[in-house]
Amino acid sequence: MELRADFPIFRDSTGEHPLVYLDNAATTQKPQTVINRLTEFYAHENANTHRGLYPLSLVATDAYENARVVLQKFINAPSADEVIFTRGTTEGINLFAYSWGRTFLQAGDEIIVTEMEHHSNIVPWQEAVRATGAVLKWVPVKDGELDLDVYDSLLSNKTKLVAVGLVSNVLGTINSVKEITARAKKFGALVLADGAQAAAHMAMDVQDLGIDSLAMSAHKMYGPTGIGALWVRGELLDTMPAFMTGGNMIEDVRHDGAVYQTRAHKFEAGTMPIAEVIAMTPMIEWIQNVGFEKIRAIEDEVTRYAMEKLGAIDGMIMYGTKNLSHRAPVFPFCLSDVHPHDVADTLGSMNICVRAGKHCANPLHNALGVAATTRASLAIYNTTDDIDRLVEGLNEVKRIYE
Amino acid sequence: MDSSRELILDHMKHPRNYGALADATHIQNEVNPACGDEMKVYVKISGDVIKDISYEGQGCSFSMAGGSLLTEHVKGKRVKEVSGMSEDDMLALFRGPVSPARLKCALLAYGTLRKILSE
Ligand SMILES: Cc1ncc(COP(=O)(O)O)c(C=O)c1O
């Protein structure tokens, strides 16, 4: 596949067991253009942003601010100054939970989360309610999807925020966040969407979704680690106090206080991962060159193949909805009573990379009633050959452990 | 398959000292929350000797084989001697390298027994 050739890690992996990478929900591989951008910056353009008056710094600042505009357009945000660079989804959600949560939540207020959230969209809210006396409410999972009837029954005028993932990192469920948001808005609640698992697979249009905030991580969408973004609707962002303070985010500092910058810049304290921010531009260009229509079509084909081949293995228990139109290419499963650690270990010895455990979603595993699962998750470069190798590997697991 | 792997599979599929111990003097439960592995160790201490020991649990090959290897190793030994057992001593029972990802599993039974002995 020509797209796969853009990723040097596959080019370099030959021999008896070439790399079969099926842990894309943890992090994706990086195309050459992204890797090149990082080295080019460090080799030829390195300078700190926003401070220097010399050309090198101005060029770096331009490239940094340009990435903000590229990201703004990618998620169709109304304005670039609403896009805050963060270390990733986790930092983005924490930023919101500390800044907005500690300021506006009061005892008795309610936050709704779902049982299929990643811990990073749960624990910051547990901390926020602990600090404020607000209450956490949970939308349960039924047949691999959110139970929206229960969601309706949880919504009330006490609901201040709904925190929901666009795509589950375990079940692959594509949640109907637009519908969830429309219902929340009837009660005046804000909606924060966790876009970590959606970003590589589908278009995220914050205005169409109607949400108030979106968090994402570059490393799950073919980009560098250590960088991501939090979008917050401008008028809301204007009401939020600074999260971290220090250099860069200030306008002026006096002995008796400081004046902060506004909007996104107020939330970017200290020197940011400049090279990583700048490398988000080729990352998004790469995604847009392929296009989400084609991404979806390719991933759908491999998904169908995987569901059929994996489902045919004796002793295979697959989790998640069977409705493929509600499903991103993530497959959690259990193989007979072989422990997922042993499954992943054996596959690993064949250079087939999958993850085993609870995938930072303990409440979901408790709800599913399983201690752990094995998870295969796809990206655009995975092929039906990869699935064949996975099936071979799983047959080897059965041979060893059964 | 290497001999360490064969040893682990053997102890996993044919666990030694598995099951409850009716006349245990000490019982300890442990879980590894990361992967949900559960371990329960039963010990019968008489004087300063581990007269009998057994385990029950649920988990991967490393945690289950760990219970089998450990109980086999310490049965009949003096408490003082077993108390001096280090993590490395436990890992040595696997007779091969234990990858960092499996350390917690490999040490689950050992950690459970240590809780009893440190009381
Ligand atoms: C749904 C979801 N949310 C949040 C995160 C956290 O992302 P990060 O570790 O990049 O902050 C992940 C990562 O696994 C995820 O899958």
XYZ file of C-alpha atoms and ligand atoms in Angstrom:
537
model
C 0.000 0.000 0.000
C 1.485 3.330 -0.998
C 0.397 5.090 2.221
C 2.352 2.611 4.301
C 5.543 3.595 2.495
C 5.302 7.029 4.128
C 6.083 5.410 7.498
C 9.785 4.566 7.840
C 9.222 2.176 10.741
C 7.603 -0.312 8.350
C 10.182 0.249 5.632
C 12.924 -0.604 8.098
C 11.215 -3.702 9.461
C 11.978 -6.730 7.349
C 13.176 -10.271 8.056
C 11.379 -13.267 9.459
C 8.895 -11.330 11.586
C 8.254 -7.911 10.052
C 6.464 -5.486 12.358
C 2.711 -5.906 12.690
C 1.691 -2.814 14.607
C -1.789 -3.073 16.092
C -1.456 -0.775 19.101
C -2.540 2.403 17.379
C -4.982 3.393 20.092
C -1.938 3.746 22.359
C 0.051 5.723 19.817
C 0.316 5.777 16.035
C 3.462 5.590 13.923
C 4.808 8.771 12.338
C 5.110 9.590 8.642
C 8.451 10.761 7.262
C 7.218 14.351 6.765
C 6.505 14.725 10.497
C 9.862 13.239 11.462
C 11.623 15.481 8.937
C 9.933 18.576 10.299
C 11.217 17.869 13.797
C 14.816 17.385 12.648
C 14.677 20.339 10.251
C 13.520 22.605 13.008
C 16.255 21.530 15.396
C 18.911 21.505 12.670
C 18.125 24.811 10.995
C 15.438 26.844 12.737
C 15.789 26.343 16.472
C 14.987 29.405 18.594
C 12.539 30.241 21.351
C 9.249 31.764 20.277
C 7.629 35.061 21.187
C 10.715 36.566 22.799
C 13.443 37.161 20.291
C 13.477 40.072 17.889
C 15.973 38.364 15.627
C 14.867 36.580 12.433
C 15.357 33.038 13.718
C 12.951 33.616 16.584
C 10.454 35.367 14.373
C 10.435 32.447 11.937
C 9.930 29.983 14.795
C 7.115 32.125 16.192
C 5.438 32.275 12.788
C 5.611 28.525 12.322
C 4.296 28.010 15.862
C 1.343 30.337 15.364
C 0.700 28.895 11.918
C 0.228 25.446 13.459
C -2.511 26.971 15.615
C -4.344 28.142 12.511
C -3.901 24.760 10.814
C -5.384 23.089 13.886
C -8.196 25.622 14.091
C -9.225 24.809 10.529
C -8.839 21.072 11.136
C -11.501 21.147 13.865
C -13.420 24.053 12.306
C -13.002 26.262 15.362
C -14.317 29.809 14.968
C -11.018 31.399 15.948
C -7.364 30.336 16.260
C -6.954 32.011 19.665
C -9.320 29.399 21.111
C -6.815 26.618 20.404
C -4.508 26.033 23.377
C -1.457 23.840 22.921
C -1.181 21.284 25.714
C 0.939 18.241 26.407
C -1.974 16.147 25.168
C -5.506 15.097 25.996
C -4.742 14.452 29.647
C -3.311 17.899 30.212
C -6.133 19.480 28.226
C -8.838 17.887 30.358
C -6.947 18.701 33.546
C -6.614 22.298 32.427
C -10.371 22.525 31.960
C -11.163 20.678 35.174
C -8.865 22.891 37.254
C -9.572 26.215 35.615
C -13.282 25.965 34.877
C -14.144 23.268 37.422
C -12.598 24.869 40.495
C -14.042 28.254 39.540
C -17.607 27.500 38.553
C -18.637 24.241 40.218
C -20.583 24.441 43.451
C -21.771 21.896 45.972
C -24.686 19.958 44.524
C -23.798 20.642 40.885
C -23.515 17.560 38.713
C -21.027 16.370 36.109
C -21.962 13.516 33.824
C -19.267 11.136 32.597
C -19.631 7.752 30.935
C -18.512 4.291 31.944
C -16.474 3.944 28.766
C -14.246 6.967 29.402
C -10.474 6.749 29.553
C -9.185 7.478 33.077
C -8.030 10.875 31.852
C -11.669 11.844 31.323
C -12.691 10.497 34.730
C -10.058 11.223 37.360
C -9.806 15.007 36.712
C -13.585 15.178 37.312
C -13.341 13.055 40.448
C -10.786 15.572 41.694
C -12.970 18.511 40.671
C -16.014 17.182 42.512
C -13.885 16.369 45.554
C -12.694 19.965 45.637
C -16.083 21.572 45.114
C -18.743 19.266 46.533
C -20.230 18.647 43.109
C -21.394 15.136 42.196
C -20.315 12.724 39.454
C -22.994 10.801 37.514
C -22.286 7.873 35.200
C -23.872 6.902 31.887
C -23.730 3.105 31.649
C -22.774 1.025 28.611
C -25.263 -1.358 27.029
C -24.281 -3.711 24.186
C -21.148 -1.704 23.537
C -22.923 1.659 23.311
C -23.900 4.388 25.746
C -27.349 3.947 27.247
C -28.881 7.266 26.237
C -32.138 6.549 28.065
C -30.232 6.546 31.322
C -28.348 9.631 30.122
C -31.689 11.417 29.674
C -32.715 10.478 33.180
C -29.453 11.888 34.586
C -29.773 15.276 32.890
C -31.274 18.063 34.958
C -30.779 21.708 35.775
C -28.066 20.561 38.186
C -26.008 19.231 35.265
C -23.176 21.660 34.628
C -20.966 19.579 32.362
C -21.063 16.421 30.271
C -17.634 14.887 29.610
C -17.723 12.254 26.873
C -15.348 10.600 24.451
C -15.994 10.852 20.715
C -14.567 7.340 20.352
C -13.925 4.776 23.094
C -10.301 3.651 23.337
C -11.401 0.155 24.342
C -14.655 -0.619 22.548
C -14.078 1.622 19.545
C -17.624 2.927 19.901
C -18.276 6.146 18.002
C -20.514 8.010 20.413
C -23.269 10.270 19.078
C -21.740 13.339 20.670
C -23.819 15.704 18.541
C -27.012 14.180 19.917
C -25.596 13.985 23.439
C -24.700 17.676 23.202
C -28.108 18.702 21.880
C -29.754 17.050 24.878
C -27.281 18.619 27.333
C -27.943 22.051 25.897
C -31.628 21.814 26.850
C -30.401 22.027 30.435
C -27.723 24.612 29.757
C -24.887 22.187 30.465
C -21.455 22.464 28.858
C -20.028 19.562 26.885
C -16.355 18.607 26.780
C -15.457 15.981 24.181
C -12.389 13.768 24.444
C -11.191 13.544 20.854
C -8.068 11.458 21.526
C -9.306 8.346 19.727
C -11.375 10.084 17.077
C -8.766 12.425 15.634
C -7.041 9.880 13.368
C -10.250 8.312 12.098
C -12.932 10.918 11.516
C -13.543 14.608 10.991
C -14.217 16.559 14.177
C -16.170 19.751 13.550
C -16.599 21.518 16.879
C -19.273 23.863 15.550
C -21.306 21.097 13.974
C -21.036 19.008 17.149
C -22.138 22.007 19.195
C -19.657 21.202 21.963
C -17.844 23.678 24.211
C -14.451 22.059 24.463
C -12.401 19.414 22.670
C -9.191 17.738 23.823
C -6.773 15.849 21.597
C -3.256 14.333 21.433
C -0.995 14.626 18.388
C 0.710 11.289 19.007
C -2.534 9.401 18.353
C -2.937 11.072 14.962
C 0.456 10.423 13.339
C 2.113 13.314 15.147
C 4.761 13.788 17.848
C 4.433 12.858 21.508
C 4.307 15.555 24.162
C 1.921 17.827 22.309
C -1.801 18.174 21.696
C -4.477 20.770 21.989
C -7.477 21.868 23.948
C -10.077 23.903 22.128
C -12.429 25.969 24.269
C -15.244 28.109 22.869
C -13.983 31.710 23.010
C -16.579 33.299 25.296
C -16.173 30.429 27.728
C -12.384 30.627 27.571
C -12.592 34.325 28.460
C -14.205 33.408 31.792
C -11.594 30.826 32.752
C -8.699 31.718 35.071
C -5.114 30.771 34.225
C -4.105 27.178 34.918
C -0.314 27.438 35.068
C 1.441 30.743 35.468
C 4.916 32.037 34.733
C 6.724 33.155 31.614
C 5.128 33.681 28.199
C 1.568 33.777 29.499
C 1.980 37.244 31.027
C 1.560 40.679 29.567
C 3.279 42.433 32.470
C 4.495 41.589 35.944
C 4.795 44.141 38.747
C 5.775 43.718 42.398
C 2.143 43.594 43.386
C 0.702 41.424 40.655
C 0.639 40.558 36.984
C -1.427 41.112 33.883
C -2.013 38.014 31.808
C -2.282 37.471 28.106
C -5.691 36.533 26.757
C -7.286 33.462 25.225
C -4.934 30.594 24.270
C -1.745 32.443 25.172
C -2.892 32.840 28.757
C -2.793 29.057 29.071
C 0.621 28.436 27.523
C 3.001 29.101 30.390
C 6.713 28.546 29.977
C 8.574 27.359 26.890
C 6.367 24.995 24.958
C 7.466 21.945 22.922
C 8.036 24.231 19.934
C 9.327 21.656 17.452
C 6.427 19.345 18.265
C 3.866 22.114 17.793
C 5.392 23.002 14.433
C 5.427 19.338 13.351
C 1.652 19.233 13.845
C 1.339 21.152 10.584
C 2.714 18.351 8.343
C 0.791 15.893 10.524
C -2.510 17.516 9.628
C -1.434 18.010 6.028
C -0.701 14.294 5.825
C -4.160 13.404 7.169
C -5.859 15.884 4.871
C -3.946 14.703 1.829
C -5.394 11.263 2.383
C -8.755 12.615 3.471
C -11.169 11.201 6.033
C -13.387 9.666 3.378
C -10.556 7.488 2.134
C -9.290 6.835 5.676
C -12.721 5.598 6.682
C -13.108 3.451 3.568
C -9.743 1.734 4.006
C -10.170 1.208 7.734
C -13.724 -0.087 7.216
C -12.547 -2.728 4.815
C -9.880 -4.015 7.212
C -12.364 -3.767 10.087
C -14.871 -5.988 8.298
C -12.118 -8.481 7.516
C -10.874 -8.439 11.117
C -14.326 -8.923 12.619
C -14.926 -11.906 10.353
C -11.521 -13.580 10.809
C -11.221 -12.964 14.539
C -14.847 -13.926 15.110
C -14.204 -17.294 13.439
C -11.500 -18.311 15.936
C -12.736 -20.958 18.339
C -12.979 -19.588 21.884
C -12.935 -15.939 20.770
C -15.055 -13.479 22.750
C -15.254 -10.068 21.112
C -16.573 -6.965 22.852
C -18.207 -3.862 21.420
C -21.093 -3.039 19.156
C -21.645 -5.089 16.003
C -22.995 -1.991 14.287
C -19.942 -1.105 12.218
C -21.194 2.377 11.376
C -20.838 3.159 15.112
C -17.406 1.660 15.358
C -13.829 2.817 14.926
C -11.203 0.130 14.254
C -10.528 -0.996 17.817
C -11.059 -4.640 18.815
C -11.001 -5.760 22.423
C -11.254 -9.496 22.958
C -10.618 -12.467 25.203
C -9.341 -15.774 23.858
C -10.776 -18.730 25.808
C -9.383 -18.377 29.305
C -5.858 -17.468 28.253
C -4.841 -14.409 30.221
C -4.515 -11.296 28.006
C -0.937 -10.776 29.240
C -0.014 -14.186 27.913
C -1.792 -13.487 24.628
C 0.070 -10.207 24.133
C 3.376 -11.719 25.232
C 3.176 -14.554 22.718
C 2.089 -12.196 19.945
C 4.942 -9.898 20.934
C 7.429 -12.717 20.455
C 6.192 -12.808 16.835
C 6.597 -9.008 16.525
C 2.822 -8.504 16.577
C 2.102 -5.509 18.811
C -1.176 -5.499 20.745
C -2.029 -4.305 24.233
C -3.308 -6.299 27.195
C -4.886 -5.097 30.405
C -7.587 -2.572 31.188
C -6.358 0.117 28.808
C -6.824 2.931 31.347
C -10.516 2.083 31.521
C -11.034 0.198 34.776
C -14.665 1.270 35.243
C -15.489 -0.065 31.771
C -13.826 -3.414 32.500
C -15.712 -3.632 35.776
C -18.935 -2.983 33.881
C -18.035 -5.604 31.281
C -17.232 -8.015 34.104
C -13.762 -8.903 32.815
C -10.444 -8.409 34.601
C -8.580 -7.561 31.413
C -8.834 -7.726 27.643
C -6.447 -7.929 24.711
C -6.853 -5.025 22.297
C -5.918 -4.753 18.637
C -6.356 -1.255 17.218
C -5.847 -0.225 13.625
C -4.646 2.806 11.748
C -4.607 3.722 8.099
C -1.499 1.649 7.277
C -2.837 -1.658 8.561
C -3.746 -4.258 5.951
C -5.631 -7.529 5.772
C -2.166 -9.153 5.823
C -1.699 -7.736 9.322
C -4.980 -9.366 10.331
C -3.848 -12.691 8.847
C -0.651 -12.472 10.883
C -2.704 -11.665 14.001
C -4.907 -14.706 13.417
C -1.798 -16.874 12.937
C -0.429 -15.490 16.177
C -3.646 -16.203 18.046
C -3.615 -19.770 16.786
C -0.090 -20.071 18.151
C -1.351 -18.725 21.512
C -4.009 -21.413 21.542
C -1.479 -24.093 20.674
C 0.737 -23.064 23.602
C -1.845 -22.393 26.276
C -4.766 -24.671 25.578
C 10.523 -22.846 23.187
C 13.197 -22.037 25.778
C 13.451 -23.939 29.028
C 12.284 -21.036 31.178
C 9.123 -20.755 29.110
C 8.584 -24.503 29.388
C 9.073 -24.353 33.144
C 6.481 -21.570 33.452
C 3.958 -23.389 31.294
C 4.493 -26.585 33.266
C 3.890 -24.802 36.593
C 0.919 -22.957 35.164
C -0.764 -26.042 33.739
C 0.220 -28.326 36.627
C 0.369 -26.029 39.621
C 2.063 -27.396 42.761
C 0.505 -26.678 46.158
C -2.679 -25.277 44.646
C -5.850 -24.935 46.711
C -6.914 -23.959 50.215
C -5.026 -25.147 53.281
C -7.480 -26.254 55.962
C -5.151 -25.777 58.938
C -3.422 -22.612 57.773
C -2.160 -20.313 60.507
C -1.941 -17.337 58.115
C -3.907 -16.339 55.025
C -3.206 -13.317 52.844
C -4.981 -11.885 49.764
C -3.364 -9.648 47.171
C -4.487 -8.233 43.860
C -2.569 -6.602 41.085
C -4.983 -3.837 40.106
C -3.201 -3.221 36.806
C -4.255 -6.556 35.357
C -6.728 -7.870 37.910
C -4.568 -10.817 38.939
C -5.602 -12.268 42.288
C -3.472 -14.228 44.710
C -4.304 -15.912 48.009
C -1.517 -17.554 49.986
C -2.125 -19.991 52.877
C 0.708 -20.780 55.282
C 0.969 -23.129 58.224
C 3.782 -22.000 60.461
C 4.803 -24.196 63.323
C 7.622 -23.039 65.552
C 9.968 -21.295 63.146
C 9.244 -23.526 60.167
C 6.893 -23.169 57.201
C 5.313 -26.572 57.653
C 2.924 -26.198 54.786
C 2.004 -23.610 52.178
C -0.446 -23.338 49.300
C -1.983 -20.744 47.016
C -5.067 -20.023 44.979
C -5.621 -17.353 42.394
C -6.437 -16.105 39.001
C -4.125 -14.557 36.508
C -1.521 -14.896 33.832
C 1.131 -17.583 33.463
C 3.714 -15.574 35.397
C 1.583 -14.886 38.450
C 0.201 -18.421 38.610
C 3.525 -20.149 37.922
C 5.034 -17.755 40.472
C 2.724 -19.156 43.148
C 3.663 -22.681 42.230
C 7.420 -22.054 42.057
C 7.472 -20.087 45.300
C 5.439 -22.512 47.382
C 7.547 -25.401 46.148
C 10.712 -23.516 47.007
C 9.827 -22.420 50.547
C 7.898 -25.408 51.860
C 9.684 -26.882 54.869
C 12.153 -24.019 55.145
C 12.747 -21.875 58.217
C 10.797 -18.617 58.404
C 14.036 -16.704 58.953
C 15.559 -18.097 55.778
C 12.467 -17.356 53.680
C 12.214 -13.853 55.135
C 15.670 -13.179 53.783
C 14.601 -14.048 50.259
C 15.030 -11.075 47.903
C 13.043 -10.184 44.792
C 15.976 -11.379 42.737
C 15.898 -14.710 44.561
C 12.246 -15.025 43.568
C 12.926 -14.105 39.950
C 15.748 -16.638 39.833
C 13.153 -19.375 40.350
C 11.887 -18.663 36.820
C 15.319 -19.714 35.504
C 15.310 -17.113 32.784
C 14.914 -13.403 32.223
C 11.607 -11.846 33.336
C 10.740 -8.822 31.208
C 9.907 -5.577 33.023
C 6.309 -5.851 31.841
C 5.904 -9.135 33.712
C 7.757 -8.242 36.931
C 4.605 -7.417 38.906
C 3.015 -10.687 37.873
C 6.154 -12.706 38.617
C 6.417 -11.131 42.081
C 2.743 -11.319 43.062
C 2.975 -14.524 45.129
C 6.278 -13.410 46.640
C 4.771 -10.074 47.713
C 1.787 -11.842 49.222
C 3.987 -14.196 51.247
C 6.161 -11.298 52.392
C 3.109 -9.606 53.864
C 2.525 -12.665 56.035
C 6.148 -12.998 57.086
C 6.577 -9.318 57.929
C 3.692 -9.393 60.410
C -9.924 8.167 24.831
C -8.617 8.657 25.384
N -8.597 9.769 26.113
C -7.455 10.252 26.607
C -6.259 9.630 26.422
C -5.021 10.211 27.014
O -4.211 10.708 26.030
P -2.745 11.229 26.386
O -2.072 10.113 27.108
O -2.131 11.514 25.069
O -2.895 12.436 27.230
C -6.228 8.465 25.688
C -4.952 7.749 25.502
O -4.846 6.557 25.570
C -7.438 7.970 25.154
O -7.458 6.844 24.433
